[in-house]
Amino acid sequence: MRHRIPLCALALAAVAAAGCTDSDPGDRGTAPRPSSPTTSPADLCAHVVGGWARQIYDSGDRGYGDYQSMGLSNGQYQILRDILDAARVERRRETDAAGRKLIDRQARERCADRYRDGGPSGGPWV
């Protein structure tokens, strides 16, 4: 009895064998590409929350969407709202520029605090 091997199985084996070598991948004459840098959850939070806060603050506080439409978790949205409240007070006490500085500072601080232990444990939208 002859065994028949499907042609596609042979083709896959040939392709797999052609890609295998006994040499070190570093020996191919090309340097490995460095991996792209990753952004920490705290830095990403500060960037997104700070960006939304500045946009809303600079627009004259005309309102904004719900947290999901902004791409924020509920916790990040709460940070945004708290920062905007504080920035509005700072604007009344000092200047627009003082409010913007407060937004940047508090976004970094509050997001760093939120993600200090790796992040919230109640799911991605917390």
PDB file of N, CA and C in Angstrom, residues 41-55 70-73 76 80 107 111:
ATOM      1  N   PRO A  41       1.742  52.943  31.358  1.00  0.00           N
ATOM      2  CA  PRO A  41       0.334  53.311  31.554  1.00  0.00           C
ATOM      3  C   PRO A  41       0.165  54.689  32.183  1.00  0.00           C
ATOM      4  N   ALA A  42       1.051  55.060  33.110  1.00  0.00           N
ATOM      5  CA  ALA A  42       0.953  56.377  33.753  1.00  0.00           C
ATOM      6  C   ALA A  42       1.229  57.494  32.753  1.00  0.00           C
ATOM      7  N   ASP A  43       2.248  57.308  31.904  1.00  0.00           N
ATOM      8  CA  ASP A  43       2.562  58.332  30.904  1.00  0.00           C
ATOM      9  C   ASP A  43       1.456  58.446  29.863  1.00  0.00           C
ATOM     10  N   LEU A  44       0.899  57.308  29.462  1.00  0.00           N
ATOM     11  CA  LEU A  44      -0.201  57.328  28.498  1.00  0.00           C
ATOM     12  C   LEU A  44      -1.415  58.026  29.091  1.00  0.00           C
ATOM     13  N   CYS A  45      -1.728  57.723  30.336  1.00  0.00           N
ATOM     14  CA  CYS A  45      -2.838  58.380  31.029  1.00  0.00           C
ATOM     15  C   CYS A  45      -2.620  59.882  31.080  1.00  0.00           C
ATOM     16  N   ALA A  46      -1.429  60.311  31.486  1.00  0.00           N
ATOM     17  CA  ALA A  46      -1.139  61.747  31.598  1.00  0.00           C
ATOM     18  C   ALA A  46      -1.259  62.431  30.244  1.00  0.00           C
ATOM     19  N   HIS A  47      -0.808  61.765  29.196  1.00  0.00           N
ATOM     20  CA  HIS A  47      -0.884  62.338  27.846  1.00  0.00           C
ATOM     21  C   HIS A  47      -2.341  62.495  27.398  1.00  0.00           C
ATOM     22  N   VAL A  48      -3.128  61.451  27.571  1.00  0.00           N
ATOM     23  CA  VAL A  48      -4.518  61.480  27.093  1.00  0.00           C
ATOM     24  C   VAL A  48      -5.381  62.384  27.965  1.00  0.00           C
ATOM     25  N   VAL A  49      -5.291  62.225  29.271  1.00  0.00           N
ATOM     26  CA  VAL A  49      -6.094  63.046  30.181  1.00  0.00           C
ATOM     27  C   VAL A  49      -5.684  64.516  30.064  1.00  0.00           C
ATOM     28  N   GLY A  50      -4.374  64.768  30.037  1.00  0.00           N
ATOM     29  CA  GLY A  50      -3.902  66.139  29.898  1.00  0.00           C
ATOM     30  C   GLY A  50      -4.332  66.764  28.583  1.00  0.00           C
ATOM     31  N   GLY A  51      -4.283  65.984  27.520  1.00  0.00           N
ATOM     32  CA  GLY A  51      -4.710  66.490  26.210  1.00  0.00           C
ATOM     33  C   GLY A  51      -6.177  66.871  26.183  1.00  0.00           C
ATOM     34  N   TRP A  52      -7.013  65.994  26.712  1.00  0.00           N
ATOM     35  CA  TRP A  52      -8.447  66.323  26.766  1.00  0.00           C
ATOM     36  C   TRP A  52      -8.696  67.519  27.671  1.00  0.00           C
ATOM     37  N   ALA A  53      -8.007  67.571  28.807  1.00  0.00           N
ATOM     38  CA  ALA A  53      -8.215  68.677  29.747  1.00  0.00           C
ATOM     39  C   ALA A  53      -7.833  70.010  29.105  1.00  0.00           C
ATOM     40  N   ARG A  54      -6.687  70.042  28.405  1.00  0.00           N
ATOM     41  CA  ARG A  54      -6.277  71.295  27.744  1.00  0.00           C
ATOM     42  C   ARG A  54      -7.264  71.688  26.643  1.00  0.00           C
ATOM     43  N   GLN A  55      -7.724  70.697  25.884  1.00  0.00           N
ATOM     44  CA  GLN A  55      -8.671  70.999  24.809  1.00  0.00           C
ATOM     45  C   GLN A  55      -9.973  71.574  25.361  1.00  0.00           C
ATOM     46  N   MET A  70     -14.353  59.460  24.644  1.00  0.00           N
ATOM     47  CA  MET A  70     -13.053  60.113  24.735  1.00  0.00           C
ATOM     48  C   MET A  70     -11.916  59.086  24.812  1.00  0.00           C
ATOM     49  N   GLY A  71     -12.271  57.809  24.918  1.00  0.00           N
ATOM     50  CA  GLY A  71     -11.254  56.769  25.035  1.00  0.00           C
ATOM     51  C   GLY A  71     -10.654  56.666  26.414  1.00  0.00           C
ATOM     52  N   LEU A  72     -11.393  57.104  27.427  1.00  0.00           N
ATOM     53  CA  LEU A  72     -10.904  57.088  28.802  1.00  0.00           C
ATOM     54  C   LEU A  72     -11.611  56.021  29.612  1.00  0.00           C
ATOM     55  N   SER A  73     -10.949  55.553  30.650  1.00  0.00           N
ATOM     56  CA  SER A  73     -11.623  54.704  31.625  1.00  0.00           C
ATOM     57  C   SER A  73     -12.426  55.614  32.551  1.00  0.00           C
ATOM     58  N   GLN A  76      -9.979  57.462  34.780  1.00  0.00           N
ATOM     59  CA  GLN A  76      -9.291  58.536  34.073  1.00  0.00           C
ATOM     60  C   GLN A  76     -10.221  59.728  33.859  1.00  0.00           C
ATOM     61  N   LEU A  80      -9.800  63.614  34.970  1.00  0.00           N
ATOM     62  CA  LEU A  80     -10.038  64.729  34.051  1.00  0.00           C
ATOM     63  C   LEU A  80     -10.974  65.758  34.665  1.00  0.00           C
ATOM     64  N   ALA A 107      -2.124  66.214  35.869  1.00  0.00           N
ATOM     65  CA  ALA A 107      -2.290  65.022  35.018  1.00  0.00           C
ATOM     66  C   ALA A 107      -1.132  64.057  35.264  1.00  0.00           C
ATOM     67  N   CYS A 111      -2.039  60.662  37.445  1.00  0.00           N
ATOM     68  CA  CYS A 111      -1.908  59.424  36.674  1.00  0.00           C
ATOM     69  C   CYS A 111      -0.787  58.554  37.230  1.00  0.00           C
TER      70      CYS A 111
END
